[in-house]
Short mmCIF file of C-alpha atoms and ligand atoms in Angstrom, two decimals:
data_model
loop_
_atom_site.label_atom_id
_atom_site.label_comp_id
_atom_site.label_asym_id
_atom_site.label_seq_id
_atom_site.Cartn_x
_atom_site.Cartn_y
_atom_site.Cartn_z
CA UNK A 250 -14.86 -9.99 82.11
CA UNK A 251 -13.74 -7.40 83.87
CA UNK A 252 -15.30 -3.82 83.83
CA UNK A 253 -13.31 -0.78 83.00
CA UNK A 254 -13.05 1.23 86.28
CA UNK A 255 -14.77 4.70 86.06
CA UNK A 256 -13.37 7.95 85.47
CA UNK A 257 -13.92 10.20 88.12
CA UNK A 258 -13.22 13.80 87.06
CA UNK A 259 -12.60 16.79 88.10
CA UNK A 260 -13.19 19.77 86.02
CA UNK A 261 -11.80 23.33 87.52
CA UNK A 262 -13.52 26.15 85.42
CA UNK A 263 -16.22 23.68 84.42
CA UNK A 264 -19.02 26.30 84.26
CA UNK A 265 -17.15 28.67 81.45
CA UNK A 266 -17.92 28.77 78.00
CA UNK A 267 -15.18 25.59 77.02
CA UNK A 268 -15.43 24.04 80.27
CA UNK A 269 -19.22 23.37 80.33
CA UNK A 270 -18.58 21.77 76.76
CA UNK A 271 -16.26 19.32 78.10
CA UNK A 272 -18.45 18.52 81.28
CA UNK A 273 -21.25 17.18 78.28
CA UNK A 274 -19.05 15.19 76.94
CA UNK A 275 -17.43 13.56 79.94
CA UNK A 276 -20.89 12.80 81.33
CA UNK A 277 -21.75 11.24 77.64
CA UNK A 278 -18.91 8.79 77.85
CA UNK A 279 -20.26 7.66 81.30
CA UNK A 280 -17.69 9.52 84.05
CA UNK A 281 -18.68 11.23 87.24
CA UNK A 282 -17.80 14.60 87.03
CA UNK A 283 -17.25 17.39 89.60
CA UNK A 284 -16.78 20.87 89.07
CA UNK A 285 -15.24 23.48 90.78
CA UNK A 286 -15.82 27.02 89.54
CA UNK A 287 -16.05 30.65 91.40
CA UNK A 288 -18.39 31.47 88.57
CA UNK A 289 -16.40 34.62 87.93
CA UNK A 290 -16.95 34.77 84.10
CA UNK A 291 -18.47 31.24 84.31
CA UNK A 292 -22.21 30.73 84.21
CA UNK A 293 -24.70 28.55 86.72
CA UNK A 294 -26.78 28.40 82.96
CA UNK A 295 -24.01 26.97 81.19
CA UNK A 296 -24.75 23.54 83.72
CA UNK A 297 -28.24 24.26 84.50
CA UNK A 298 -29.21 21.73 82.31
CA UNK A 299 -26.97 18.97 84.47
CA UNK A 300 -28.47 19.88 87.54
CA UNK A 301 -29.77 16.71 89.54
CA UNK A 302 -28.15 14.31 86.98
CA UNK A 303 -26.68 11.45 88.60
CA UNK A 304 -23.01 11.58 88.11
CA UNK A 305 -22.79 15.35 87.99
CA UNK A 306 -22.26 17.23 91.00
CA UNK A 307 -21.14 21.42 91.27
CA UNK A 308 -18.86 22.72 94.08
CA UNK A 309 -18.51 26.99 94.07
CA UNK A 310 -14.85 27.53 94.87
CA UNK A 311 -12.05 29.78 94.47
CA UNK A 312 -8.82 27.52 93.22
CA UNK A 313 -6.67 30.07 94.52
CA UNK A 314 -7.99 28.64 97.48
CA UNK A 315 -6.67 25.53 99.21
CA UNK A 316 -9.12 22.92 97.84
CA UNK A 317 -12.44 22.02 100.05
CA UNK A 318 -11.93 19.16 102.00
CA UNK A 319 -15.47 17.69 100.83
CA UNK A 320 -13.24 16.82 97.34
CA UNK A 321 -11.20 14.12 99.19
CA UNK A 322 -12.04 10.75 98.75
CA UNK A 323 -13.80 10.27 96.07
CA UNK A 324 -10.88 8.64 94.07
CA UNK A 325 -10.34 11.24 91.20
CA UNK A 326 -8.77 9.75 88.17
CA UNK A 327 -8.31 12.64 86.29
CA UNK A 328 -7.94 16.75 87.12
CA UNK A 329 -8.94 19.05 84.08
CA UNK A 330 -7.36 22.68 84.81
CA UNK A 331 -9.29 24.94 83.02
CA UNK A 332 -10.40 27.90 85.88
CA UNK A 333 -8.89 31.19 84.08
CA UNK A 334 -11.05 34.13 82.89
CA UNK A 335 -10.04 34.08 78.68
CA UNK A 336 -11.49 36.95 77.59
CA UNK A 337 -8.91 39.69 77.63
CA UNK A 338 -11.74 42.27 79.29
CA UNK A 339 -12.38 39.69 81.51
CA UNK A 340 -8.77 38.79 82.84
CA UNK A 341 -7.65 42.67 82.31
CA UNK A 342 -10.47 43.48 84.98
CA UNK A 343 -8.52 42.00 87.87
CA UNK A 344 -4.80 41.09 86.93
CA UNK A 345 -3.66 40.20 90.12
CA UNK A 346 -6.61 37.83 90.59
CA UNK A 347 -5.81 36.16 87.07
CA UNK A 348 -2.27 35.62 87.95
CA UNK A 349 -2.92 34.37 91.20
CA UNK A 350 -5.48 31.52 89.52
CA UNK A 351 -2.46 30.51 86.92
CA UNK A 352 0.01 30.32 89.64
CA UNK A 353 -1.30 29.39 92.93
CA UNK A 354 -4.29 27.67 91.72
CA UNK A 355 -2.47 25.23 89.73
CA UNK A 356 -0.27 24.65 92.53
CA UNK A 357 -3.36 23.64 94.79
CA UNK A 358 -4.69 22.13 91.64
CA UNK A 359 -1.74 19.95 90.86
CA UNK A 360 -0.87 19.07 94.72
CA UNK A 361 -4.78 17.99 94.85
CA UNK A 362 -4.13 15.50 91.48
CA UNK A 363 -0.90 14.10 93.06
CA UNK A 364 -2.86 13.43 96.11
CA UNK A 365 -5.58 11.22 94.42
CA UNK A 366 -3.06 9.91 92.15
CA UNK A 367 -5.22 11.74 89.11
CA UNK A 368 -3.91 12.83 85.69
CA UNK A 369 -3.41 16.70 85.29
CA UNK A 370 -4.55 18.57 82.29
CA UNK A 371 -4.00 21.97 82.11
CA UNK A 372 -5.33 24.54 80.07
CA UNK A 373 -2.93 26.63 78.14
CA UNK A 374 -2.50 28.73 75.75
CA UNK A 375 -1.34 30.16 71.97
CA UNK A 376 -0.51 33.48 74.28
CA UNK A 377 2.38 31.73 75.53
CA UNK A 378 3.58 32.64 71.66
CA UNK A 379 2.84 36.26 72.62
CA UNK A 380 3.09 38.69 69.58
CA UNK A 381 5.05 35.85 67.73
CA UNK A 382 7.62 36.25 65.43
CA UNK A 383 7.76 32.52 63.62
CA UNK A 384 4.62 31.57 61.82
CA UNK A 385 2.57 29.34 62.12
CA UNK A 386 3.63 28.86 65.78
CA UNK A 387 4.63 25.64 66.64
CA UNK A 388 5.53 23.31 70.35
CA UNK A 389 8.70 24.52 69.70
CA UNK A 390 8.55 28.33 69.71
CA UNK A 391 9.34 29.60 72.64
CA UNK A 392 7.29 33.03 71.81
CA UNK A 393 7.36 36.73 72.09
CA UNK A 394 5.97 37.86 75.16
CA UNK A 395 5.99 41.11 77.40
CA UNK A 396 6.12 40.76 81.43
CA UNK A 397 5.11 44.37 81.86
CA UNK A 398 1.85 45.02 79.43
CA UNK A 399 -1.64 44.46 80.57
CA UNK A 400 -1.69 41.16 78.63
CA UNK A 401 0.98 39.83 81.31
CA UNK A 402 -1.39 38.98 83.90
CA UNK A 403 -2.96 36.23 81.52
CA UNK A 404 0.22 35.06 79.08
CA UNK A 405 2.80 34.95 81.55
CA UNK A 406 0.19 33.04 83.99
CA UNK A 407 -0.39 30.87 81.56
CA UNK A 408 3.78 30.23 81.12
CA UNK A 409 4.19 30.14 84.76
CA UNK A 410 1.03 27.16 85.21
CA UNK A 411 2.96 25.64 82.38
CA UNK A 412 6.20 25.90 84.17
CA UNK A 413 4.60 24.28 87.08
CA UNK A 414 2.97 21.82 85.67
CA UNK A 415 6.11 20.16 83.93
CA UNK A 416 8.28 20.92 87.29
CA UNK A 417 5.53 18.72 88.50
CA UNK A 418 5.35 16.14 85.88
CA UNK A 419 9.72 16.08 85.69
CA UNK A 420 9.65 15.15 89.57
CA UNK A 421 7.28 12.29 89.16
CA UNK A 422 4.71 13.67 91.20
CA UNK A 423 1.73 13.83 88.55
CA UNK A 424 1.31 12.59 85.31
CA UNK A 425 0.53 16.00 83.29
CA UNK A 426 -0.76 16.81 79.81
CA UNK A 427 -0.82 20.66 78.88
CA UNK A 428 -2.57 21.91 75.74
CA UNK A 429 -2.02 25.18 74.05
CA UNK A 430 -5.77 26.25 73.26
CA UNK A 431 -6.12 28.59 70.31
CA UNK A 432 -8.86 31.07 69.75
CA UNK A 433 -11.98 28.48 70.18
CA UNK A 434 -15.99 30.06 69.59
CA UNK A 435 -19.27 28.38 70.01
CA UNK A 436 -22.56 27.91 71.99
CA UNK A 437 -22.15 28.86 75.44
CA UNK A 438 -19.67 32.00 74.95
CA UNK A 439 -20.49 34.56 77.45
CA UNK A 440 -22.13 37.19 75.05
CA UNK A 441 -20.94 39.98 76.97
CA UNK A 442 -16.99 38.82 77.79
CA UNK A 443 -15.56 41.09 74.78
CA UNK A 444 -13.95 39.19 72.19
CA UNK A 445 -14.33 39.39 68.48
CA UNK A 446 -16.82 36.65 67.79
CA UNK A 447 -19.40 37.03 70.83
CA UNK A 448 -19.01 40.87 69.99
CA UNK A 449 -19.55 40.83 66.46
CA UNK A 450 -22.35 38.44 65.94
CA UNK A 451 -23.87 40.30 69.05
CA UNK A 452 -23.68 43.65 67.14
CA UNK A 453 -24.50 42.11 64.25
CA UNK A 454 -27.61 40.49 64.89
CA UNK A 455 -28.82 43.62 67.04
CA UNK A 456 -28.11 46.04 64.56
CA UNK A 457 -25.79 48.13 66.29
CA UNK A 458 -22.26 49.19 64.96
CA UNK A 459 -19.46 45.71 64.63
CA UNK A 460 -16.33 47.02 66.73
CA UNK A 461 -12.87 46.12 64.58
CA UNK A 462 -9.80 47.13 66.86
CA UNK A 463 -7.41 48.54 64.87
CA UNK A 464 -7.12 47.94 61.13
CA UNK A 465 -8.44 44.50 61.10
CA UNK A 466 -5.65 43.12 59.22
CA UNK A 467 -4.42 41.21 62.47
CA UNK A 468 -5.19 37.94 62.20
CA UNK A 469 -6.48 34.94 64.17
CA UNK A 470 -6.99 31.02 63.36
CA UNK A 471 -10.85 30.17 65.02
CA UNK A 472 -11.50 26.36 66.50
CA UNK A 473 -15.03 25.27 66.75
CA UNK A 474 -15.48 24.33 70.22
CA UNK A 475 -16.38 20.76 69.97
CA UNK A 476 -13.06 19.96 67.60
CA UNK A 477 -11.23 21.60 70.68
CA UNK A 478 -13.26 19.32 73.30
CA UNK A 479 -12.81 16.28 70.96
CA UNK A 480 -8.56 17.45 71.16
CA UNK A 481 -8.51 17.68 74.61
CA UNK A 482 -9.89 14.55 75.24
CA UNK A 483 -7.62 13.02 72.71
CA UNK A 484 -4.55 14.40 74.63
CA UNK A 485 -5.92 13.70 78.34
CA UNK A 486 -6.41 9.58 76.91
CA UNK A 487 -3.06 10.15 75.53
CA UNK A 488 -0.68 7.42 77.07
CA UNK A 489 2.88 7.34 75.37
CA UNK A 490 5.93 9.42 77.16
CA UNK A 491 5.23 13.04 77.96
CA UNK A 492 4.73 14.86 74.72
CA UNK A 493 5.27 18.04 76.05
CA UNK A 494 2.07 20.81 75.15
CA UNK A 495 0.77 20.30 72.16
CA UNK A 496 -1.19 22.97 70.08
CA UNK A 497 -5.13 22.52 69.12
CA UNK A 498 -6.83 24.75 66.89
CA UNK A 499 -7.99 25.12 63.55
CA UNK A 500 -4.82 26.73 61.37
CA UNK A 501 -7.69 28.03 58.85
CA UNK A 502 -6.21 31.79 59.38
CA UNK A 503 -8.09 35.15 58.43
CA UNK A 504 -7.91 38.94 59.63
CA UNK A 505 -10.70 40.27 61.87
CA UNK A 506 -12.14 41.85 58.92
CA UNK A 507 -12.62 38.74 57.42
CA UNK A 508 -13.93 37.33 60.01
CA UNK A 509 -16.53 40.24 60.04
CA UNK A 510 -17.39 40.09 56.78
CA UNK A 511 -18.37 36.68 56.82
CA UNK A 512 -20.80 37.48 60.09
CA UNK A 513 -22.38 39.99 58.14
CA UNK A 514 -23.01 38.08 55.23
CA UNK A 515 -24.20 35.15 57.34
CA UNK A 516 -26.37 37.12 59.68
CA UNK A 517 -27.90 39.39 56.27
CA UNK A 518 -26.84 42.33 58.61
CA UNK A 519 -26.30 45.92 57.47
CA UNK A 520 -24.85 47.01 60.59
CA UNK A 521 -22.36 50.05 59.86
CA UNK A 522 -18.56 48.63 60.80
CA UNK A 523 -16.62 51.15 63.21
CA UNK A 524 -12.65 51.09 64.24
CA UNK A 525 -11.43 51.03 67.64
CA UNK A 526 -8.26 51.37 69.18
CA UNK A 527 -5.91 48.60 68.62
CA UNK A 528 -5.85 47.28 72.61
CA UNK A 529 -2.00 47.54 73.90
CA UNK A 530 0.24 44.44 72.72
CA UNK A 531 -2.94 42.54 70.39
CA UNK A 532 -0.88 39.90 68.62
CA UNK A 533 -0.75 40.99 65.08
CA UNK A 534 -1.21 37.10 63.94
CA UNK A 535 -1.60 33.90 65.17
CA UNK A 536 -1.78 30.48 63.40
CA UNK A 537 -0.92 26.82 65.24
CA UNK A 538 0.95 24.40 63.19
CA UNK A 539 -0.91 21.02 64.62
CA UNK A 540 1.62 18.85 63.36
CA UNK A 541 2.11 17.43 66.52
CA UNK A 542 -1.88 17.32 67.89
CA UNK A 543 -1.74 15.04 64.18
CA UNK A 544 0.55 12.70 64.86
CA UNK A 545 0.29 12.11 68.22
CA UNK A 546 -3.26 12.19 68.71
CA UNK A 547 -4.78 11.93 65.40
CA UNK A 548 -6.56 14.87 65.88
CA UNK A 549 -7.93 17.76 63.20
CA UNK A 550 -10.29 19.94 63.17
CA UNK A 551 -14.04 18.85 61.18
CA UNK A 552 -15.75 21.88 61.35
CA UNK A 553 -15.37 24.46 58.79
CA UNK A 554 -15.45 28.20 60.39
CA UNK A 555 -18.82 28.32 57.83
CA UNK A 556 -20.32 25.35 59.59
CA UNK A 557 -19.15 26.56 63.38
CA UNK A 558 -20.83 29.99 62.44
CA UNK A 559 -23.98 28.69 61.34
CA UNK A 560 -24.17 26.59 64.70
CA UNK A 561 -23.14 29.60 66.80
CA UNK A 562 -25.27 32.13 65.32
CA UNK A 563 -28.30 30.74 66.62
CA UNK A 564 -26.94 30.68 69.89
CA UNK A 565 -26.25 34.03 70.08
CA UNK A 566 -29.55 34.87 69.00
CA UNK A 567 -31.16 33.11 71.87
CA UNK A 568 -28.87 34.62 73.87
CA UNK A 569 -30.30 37.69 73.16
CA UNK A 570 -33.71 37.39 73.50
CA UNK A 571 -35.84 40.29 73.63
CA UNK A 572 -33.11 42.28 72.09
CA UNK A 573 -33.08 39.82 69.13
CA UNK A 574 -33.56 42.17 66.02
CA UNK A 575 -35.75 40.94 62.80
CA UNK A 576 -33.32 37.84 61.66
CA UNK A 577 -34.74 34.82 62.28
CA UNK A 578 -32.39 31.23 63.09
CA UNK A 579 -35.31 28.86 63.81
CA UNK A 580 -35.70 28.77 67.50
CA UNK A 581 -32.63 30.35 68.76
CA UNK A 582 -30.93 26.62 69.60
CA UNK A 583 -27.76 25.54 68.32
CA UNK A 584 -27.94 22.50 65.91
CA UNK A 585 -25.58 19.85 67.02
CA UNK A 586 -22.77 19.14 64.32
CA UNK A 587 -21.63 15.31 64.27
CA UNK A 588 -18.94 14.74 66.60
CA UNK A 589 -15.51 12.45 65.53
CA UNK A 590 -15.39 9.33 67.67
CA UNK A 591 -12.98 10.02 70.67
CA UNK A 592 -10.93 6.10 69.73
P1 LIG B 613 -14.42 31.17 80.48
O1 LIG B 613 -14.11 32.49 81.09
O2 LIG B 613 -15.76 30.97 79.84
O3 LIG B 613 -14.22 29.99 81.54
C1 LIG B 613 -13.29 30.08 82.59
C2 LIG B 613 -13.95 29.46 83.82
O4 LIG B 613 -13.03 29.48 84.92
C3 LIG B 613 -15.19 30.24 84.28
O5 LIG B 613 -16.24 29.36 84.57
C4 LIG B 613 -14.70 30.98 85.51
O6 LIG B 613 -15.75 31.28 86.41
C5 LIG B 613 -13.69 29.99 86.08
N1 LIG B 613 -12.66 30.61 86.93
C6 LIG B 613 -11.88 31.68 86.65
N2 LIG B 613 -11.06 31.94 87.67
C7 LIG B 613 -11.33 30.99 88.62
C8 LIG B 613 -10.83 30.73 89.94
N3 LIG B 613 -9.85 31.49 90.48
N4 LIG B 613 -11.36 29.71 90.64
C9 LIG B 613 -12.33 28.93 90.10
N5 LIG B 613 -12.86 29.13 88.88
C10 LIG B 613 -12.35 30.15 88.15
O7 LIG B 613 -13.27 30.86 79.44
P2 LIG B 613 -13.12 29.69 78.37
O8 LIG B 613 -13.06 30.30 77.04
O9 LIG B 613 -14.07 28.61 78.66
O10 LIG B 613 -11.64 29.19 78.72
C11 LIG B 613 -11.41 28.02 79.49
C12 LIG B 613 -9.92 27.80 79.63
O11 LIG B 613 -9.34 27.64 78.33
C13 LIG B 613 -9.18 28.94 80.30
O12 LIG B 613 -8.19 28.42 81.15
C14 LIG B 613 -8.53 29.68 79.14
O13 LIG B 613 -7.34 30.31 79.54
C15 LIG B 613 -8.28 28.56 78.15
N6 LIG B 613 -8.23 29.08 76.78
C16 LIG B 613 -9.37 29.47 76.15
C17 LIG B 613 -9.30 29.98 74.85
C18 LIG B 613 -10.52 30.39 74.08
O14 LIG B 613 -10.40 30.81 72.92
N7 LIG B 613 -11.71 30.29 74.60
C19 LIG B 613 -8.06 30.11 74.22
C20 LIG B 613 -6.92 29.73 74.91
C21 LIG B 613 -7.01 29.20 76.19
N1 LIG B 614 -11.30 42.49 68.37
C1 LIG B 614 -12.01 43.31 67.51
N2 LIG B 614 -13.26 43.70 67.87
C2 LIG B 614 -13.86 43.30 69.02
C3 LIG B 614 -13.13 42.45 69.90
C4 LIG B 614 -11.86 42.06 69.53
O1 LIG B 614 -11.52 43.70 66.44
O2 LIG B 614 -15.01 43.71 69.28
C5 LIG B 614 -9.96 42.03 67.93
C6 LIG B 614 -8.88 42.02 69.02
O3 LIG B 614 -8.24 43.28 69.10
C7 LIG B 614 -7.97 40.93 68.50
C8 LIG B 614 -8.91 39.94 67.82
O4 LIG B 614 -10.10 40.68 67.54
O5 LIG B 614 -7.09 41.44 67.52
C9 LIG B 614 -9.24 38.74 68.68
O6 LIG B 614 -9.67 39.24 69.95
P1 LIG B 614 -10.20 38.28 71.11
O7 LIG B 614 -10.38 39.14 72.31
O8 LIG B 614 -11.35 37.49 70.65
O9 LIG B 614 -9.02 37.23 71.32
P2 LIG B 614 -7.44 37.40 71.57
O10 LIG B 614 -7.01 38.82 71.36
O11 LIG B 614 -7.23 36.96 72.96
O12 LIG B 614 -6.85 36.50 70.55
#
């Protein structure tokens, strides 16, 4: 009989919060996977675990970069795009770095994947919805977003790698898949990279004052990150006719003040809560229809926002070590939540 041949993957922006998630579960399902990272916001801890493994191997690089030579050759079967700061903080920091990575490192990403003949996944995003004005935000939507703000660096990237990506797909030169990632949390967030659930569970669990920007009635939908990983793999397997990007998150919708709230309550914090200013063109709401990631894929989220709390809690609190006030999670580790079946 004869044996499936093995997936040999790439994975740009493998050592990032998301990225690093996937690599686990690429490696569980038996592929050899590379990654490529500049370790900007990405962390050498995040794969530390991986290091040695048979199978696994790390490459520091730049994508904006034309692509080490070293890469050639090995017969990659598939090219995840996922090498983009997320944070806002994080991609703010250096704009014309993040736009550069969404434009020209696709580009050397995507030439790369037509070279080995590789399927192309790329990374989007709900930003390409902007500040939207159709909710839930669907394939469809074609979004409200600014060119000028300091969000622009990071949404119209995002629509430009898109843009890219199908121009390559149209012309028969790769086969792509894009998803449109909605907010995602779990073990392995950078604690430190700014947004609302690394921030407020941080601040939380030390004590110190929980940050809401603005009023907190904006809203957000959150995706536990292995529901996201499980999605993306769904949609890089996926072989019909080119669906186009499909949207995976978790349409469970609060405000931010729900969402802190419920870290309170779950951390038994009495932090004091303190109001920021609203950053410059924060989407008041956001909510994916997943319709499509349904029918195409089969594909919902599992994991309640309760459940994905109570597993990233934990984290956090290992994260913070010696800083880690009087609440007490069992060990600081993460407990693994059963994973859907990728068939
Ligand atoms: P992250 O910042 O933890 O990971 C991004 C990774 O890309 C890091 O390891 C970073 O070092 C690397 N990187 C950045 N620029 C690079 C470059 N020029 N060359 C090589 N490596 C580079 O973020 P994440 O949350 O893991 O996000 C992963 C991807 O998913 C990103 O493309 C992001 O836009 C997308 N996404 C994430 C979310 C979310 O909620 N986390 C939402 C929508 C989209
Ligand atoms: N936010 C907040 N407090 C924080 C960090 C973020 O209230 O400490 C708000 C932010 O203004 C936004 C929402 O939480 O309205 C989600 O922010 P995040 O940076 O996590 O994601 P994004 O804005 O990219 O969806």
């Amino acid at each position: 009989m004869a044996s499936r041949p093995k997936d040999v993957v790439l994975v740009a922006g493998g050592a990032g919060f998301i990225g690093s998630n996937l690599v686990d579960r690429l490696l569980e399902r038996g592929a050899d996977v590379v990654v490529l990272d500049n370790l900007q916001t990405g962390r050498a801890e995040n794969l530390a675990h991986l290091r040695g493994r048979e199978g696994f191997d790390f490459v520091e690089h730049d994508v904006t970069e034309q692509l080490p030579q070293s890469l050639d050759g090995r017969g990659f079967t598939h090219v995840f795009n996922l090498a983009c700061a997320a944070s806002p903080p994080a991609y703010q920091a250096d704009p014309e770095h993040t736009m550069l990575t969404n434009v020209l490192g696709s580009r050397n990403l995507l030439r790369f994947a037509e070279g080995q003949r590789a399927r192309y996944l790329l990374a989007s995003t709900s930003e390409v919805y902007g500040d939207p004005e159709v909710h839930p935000q669907r394939e469809d939507y074609r979004g409200w977003t600014s060119c000028t703000g300091p969000r622009a660096c990071y949404d119209e990237g995002k629509r430009a790698a898109e843009t890219l990506a199908f121009d390559f797909d149209r012309a028969g030169r790769v086969d792509v898949r894009v998803v449109r990632i909605f907010n995602t949390y779990g073990p392995r967030m950078d604690p430190d990279d700014g947004r609302v659930v690394s921030n407020v569970i941080c601040q939380a669990l030390s004590g110190t004052p929980v940050t809401i920007y603005g009023d907190g009635s904006q809203t957000r939908s959150f995706c536990y990150v292995d529901d996201l990983v499980e999605g993306i793999l769904r949609l890089m397997a996926y072989d019909g006719p080119q669906p186009g990007p499909v949207n995976i998150g978790n349409p469970q919708e609060l405000t931010v003040s729900d969402l802190v709230e419920r870290v309170l309550r779950l951390t038994g914090s009495t932090s004091a809560v303190t109001n920021r200013p609203l950053p410059v063109d924060d989407p008041r709401r956001r909510r994916p229809d997943i319709g499509l990631a349904g029918s195409l894929l089969q594909w919902s989220p599992r994991v309640s926002l309760e459940q994905g709390l109570a597993a990233t809690i934990p984290y956090f609190a290992g994260q913070l070590g010696d800083a880690r006030p009087a609440f007490d999670f069992g060990g600081g580790q993460a407990q693994p939540l059963p994973l859907a079946a990728a068939e």
